Amino acid sequence: MTFRVHVRVIPRPGLLDPQGQAVEHALGSLGFGGVRDVRVGKAIELGIEAATPAEAEAAARRMCERLLANPVTEDFVVAVDA
Amino acid sequence: MTFRVHVRVIPRPGLLDPQGQAVEHALGSLGFGGVRDVRVGKAIELGIEAATPAEAEAAARRMCERLLANPVTEDFVVAVDA
């Protein structure tokens, strides 16, 4: 069966994130106070053919390691829809 | 207190997503079979000062409507860390 998998790829803590800083600044300009530590990365959704949710998640992790994330600069989180 | 809020902004179903198509194609070239309907969007993490998780979520939704998402072409999902 096909599982819907959600991947978030986010710049690692401590690394400069100019896009996050730009969003934080823009939110302040729009009047949204109390916003800090904004990080902007990629959200990827995939349909993955697998026998179990665990298998789909493992496949997605391998895809992150091979293609979707840069292991030097980015962390990733994988979640499978029930 | 400050809540950690995760936002996913994804191209709406039916809209062309060239980046998603490129990722789908690249995954196939790397030998990952059984992958379909890949969508690529933005993942945004924010620290939001609020009294309750519900208040932080409501603030993040307003930020999506004002700045983070394009309501014509993108859907968004907001989640607050416990």
Short mmCIF file of C-alpha atoms in Angstrom, two decimals:
data_model
loop_
_atom_site.label_atom_id
_atom_site.label_comp_id
_atom_site.label_asym_id
_atom_site.label_seq_id
_atom_site.Cartn_x
_atom_site.Cartn_y
_atom_site.Cartn_z
CA MET A 1 0.00 0.00 0.00
CA THR A 2 0.98 3.65 -0.38
CA PHE A 3 1.82 5.70 2.69
CA ARG A 4 1.83 9.50 2.78
CA VAL A 5 5.13 10.59 4.27
CA HIS A 6 5.97 14.10 5.52
CA VAL A 7 9.59 15.22 5.68
CA ARG A 8 10.88 18.43 7.22
CA VAL A 9 14.42 19.55 6.36
CA ILE A 10 15.64 22.44 8.54
CA PRO A 11 19.00 24.26 8.77
CA ARG A 12 21.02 22.95 11.74
CA PRO A 13 21.04 25.01 14.95
CA GLY A 14 23.91 27.47 15.00
CA LEU A 15 24.12 27.75 11.23
CA LEU A 16 23.24 31.06 9.67
CA ASP A 17 19.72 31.08 8.17
CA PRO A 18 19.25 34.34 6.21
CA GLN A 19 15.78 33.32 5.02
CA GLY A 20 14.70 32.71 8.62
CA GLN A 21 16.08 36.09 9.66
CA ALA A 22 14.23 37.77 6.78
CA VAL A 23 10.94 36.12 7.83
CA GLU A 24 11.50 37.09 11.48
CA HIS A 25 12.15 40.69 10.48
CA ALA A 26 9.13 40.79 8.15
CA LEU A 27 6.84 39.38 10.85
CA GLY A 28 8.03 42.11 13.22
CA SER A 29 7.31 44.76 10.58
CA LEU A 30 3.78 43.38 10.19
CA GLY A 31 3.17 43.81 13.93
CA PHE A 32 3.70 40.22 15.06
CA GLY A 33 5.66 40.59 18.29
CA GLY A 34 7.21 37.85 20.43
CA VAL A 35 8.57 35.83 17.52
CA ARG A 36 12.12 34.46 17.76
CA ASP A 37 14.45 31.79 16.38
CA VAL A 38 12.73 31.48 12.99
CA ARG A 39 14.18 28.76 10.76
CA VAL A 40 13.10 28.19 7.18
CA GLY A 41 13.67 24.89 5.40
CA LYS A 42 11.94 22.48 3.07
CA ALA A 43 8.74 20.50 3.55
CA ILE A 44 8.52 17.45 1.31
CA GLU A 45 5.50 15.15 0.99
CA LEU A 46 5.82 11.79 -0.75
CA GLY A 47 3.64 8.80 -1.50
CA ILE A 48 5.79 5.74 -0.77
CA GLU A 49 4.80 2.19 -1.68
CA ALA A 50 5.65 -0.06 1.29
CA ALA A 51 4.31 -2.98 3.32
CA THR A 52 4.27 -1.17 6.68
CA PRO A 53 4.53 2.41 7.99
CA ALA A 54 7.94 1.56 9.50
CA GLU A 55 9.18 0.43 6.10
CA ALA A 56 7.93 3.64 4.46
CA GLU A 57 9.65 5.70 7.16
CA ALA A 58 12.93 3.82 6.70
CA ALA A 59 12.77 4.41 2.94
CA ALA A 60 12.14 8.13 3.48
CA ARG A 61 15.15 8.32 5.83
CA ARG A 62 17.36 6.78 3.17
CA MET A 63 16.01 9.31 0.64
CA CYS A 64 16.87 12.14 3.05
CA GLU A 65 20.41 10.82 3.48
CA ARG A 66 20.92 10.39 -0.27
CA LEU A 67 19.11 13.38 -1.76
CA LEU A 68 16.63 15.40 0.25
CA ALA A 69 18.87 16.78 3.02
CA ASN A 70 22.46 17.99 3.23
CA PRO A 71 23.86 16.14 6.27
CA VAL A 72 26.44 18.87 6.90
CA THR A 73 24.01 21.77 7.14
CA GLU A 74 20.52 20.32 7.65
CA ASP A 75 18.56 18.13 10.04
CA PHE A 76 15.51 16.18 8.95
CA VAL A 77 12.37 14.79 10.58
CA VAL A 78 10.22 12.06 8.99
CA ALA A 79 6.58 11.36 9.86
CA VAL A 80 4.20 8.84 8.28
CA ASP A 81 0.44 9.49 8.12
CA ALA A 82 -1.65 6.88 9.94
CA MET B 1 6.15 31.29 27.68
CA THR B 2 7.64 30.50 24.30
CA PHE B 3 6.17 27.71 22.19
CA ARG B 4 7.99 26.03 19.32
CA VAL B 5 5.67 26.05 16.32
CA HIS B 6 6.10 24.03 13.12
CA VAL B 7 4.49 25.22 9.90
CA ARG B 8 4.33 23.33 6.63
CA VAL B 9 3.43 25.24 3.46
CA ILE B 10 2.73 22.97 0.48
CA PRO B 11 1.55 23.67 -3.09
CA ARG B 12 -2.18 22.98 -3.42
CA PRO B 13 -3.29 19.70 -4.99
CA GLY B 14 -3.70 20.04 -8.73
CA LEU B 15 -1.23 22.88 -9.06
CA LEU B 16 1.94 22.20 -10.98
CA ASP B 17 4.93 21.58 -8.70
CA PRO B 18 8.09 21.44 -10.86
CA GLN B 19 10.35 21.05 -7.81
CA GLY B 20 8.31 18.06 -6.65
CA GLN B 21 8.52 16.51 -10.12
CA ALA B 22 12.28 17.04 -10.16
CA VAL B 23 12.66 15.34 -6.77
CA GLU B 24 10.43 12.43 -7.89
CA HIS B 25 12.52 11.98 -11.02
CA ALA B 26 15.81 12.20 -9.11
CA LEU B 27 14.65 9.62 -6.55
CA GLY B 28 13.78 7.24 -9.39
CA SER B 29 17.22 7.77 -10.93
CA LEU B 30 18.81 6.91 -7.57
CA GLY B 31 16.92 3.60 -7.51
CA PHE B 32 14.10 4.53 -5.14
CA GLY B 33 11.05 2.90 -6.72
CA GLY B 34 7.41 3.19 -5.66
CA VAL B 35 7.55 6.93 -5.02
CA ARG B 36 4.70 9.11 -6.30
CA ASP B 37 2.94 12.44 -5.80
CA VAL B 38 5.97 14.28 -4.45
CA ARG B 39 5.26 17.85 -3.35
CA VAL B 40 7.93 20.28 -2.20
CA GLY B 41 7.13 23.31 -0.09
CA LYS B 42 8.45 25.26 2.87
CA ALA B 43 8.98 24.14 6.46
CA ILE B 44 9.07 27.04 8.92
CA GLU B 45 9.86 26.77 12.63
CA LEU B 46 9.16 29.67 14.96
CA GLY B 47 9.43 30.43 18.66
CA ILE B 48 6.21 32.26 19.56
CA GLU B 49 5.62 33.99 22.90
CA ALA B 50 2.06 33.13 24.05
CA ALA B 51 0.04 32.18 27.13
CA THR B 52 -1.25 28.85 25.79
CA PRO B 53 -0.47 26.46 22.91
CA ALA B 54 -3.82 27.37 21.32
CA GLU B 55 -2.86 31.05 21.36
CA ALA B 56 0.52 30.28 19.74
CA GLU B 57 -1.22 28.22 17.06
CA ALA B 58 -3.72 30.99 16.34
CA ALA B 59 -0.88 33.52 16.00
CA ALA B 60 0.97 31.19 13.60
CA ARG B 61 -2.20 30.82 11.48
CA ARG B 62 -2.48 34.60 11.21
CA MET B 63 1.21 34.74 10.19
CA CYS B 64 0.53 32.14 7.47
CA GLU B 65 -2.43 34.13 6.16
CA ARG B 66 -0.47 37.41 6.16
CA LEU B 67 3.01 36.35 5.08
CA LEU B 68 4.11 32.73 5.16
CA ALA B 69 1.71 31.16 2.66
CA ASN B 70 0.11 32.25 -0.59
CA PRO B 71 -3.59 31.42 -0.13
CA VAL B 72 -4.14 31.07 -3.88
CA THR B 73 -1.45 28.46 -4.48
CA GLU B 74 -0.51 26.96 -1.11
CA ASP B 75 -2.04 25.11 1.83
CA PHE B 76 -0.55 25.27 5.30
CA VAL B 77 -0.52 23.07 8.40
CA VAL B 78 0.39 24.38 11.86
CA ALA B 79 1.56 22.22 14.78
CA VAL B 80 2.70 23.31 18.25
CA ASP B 81 5.29 21.30 20.21
CA ALA B 82 3.98 20.04 23.55
#
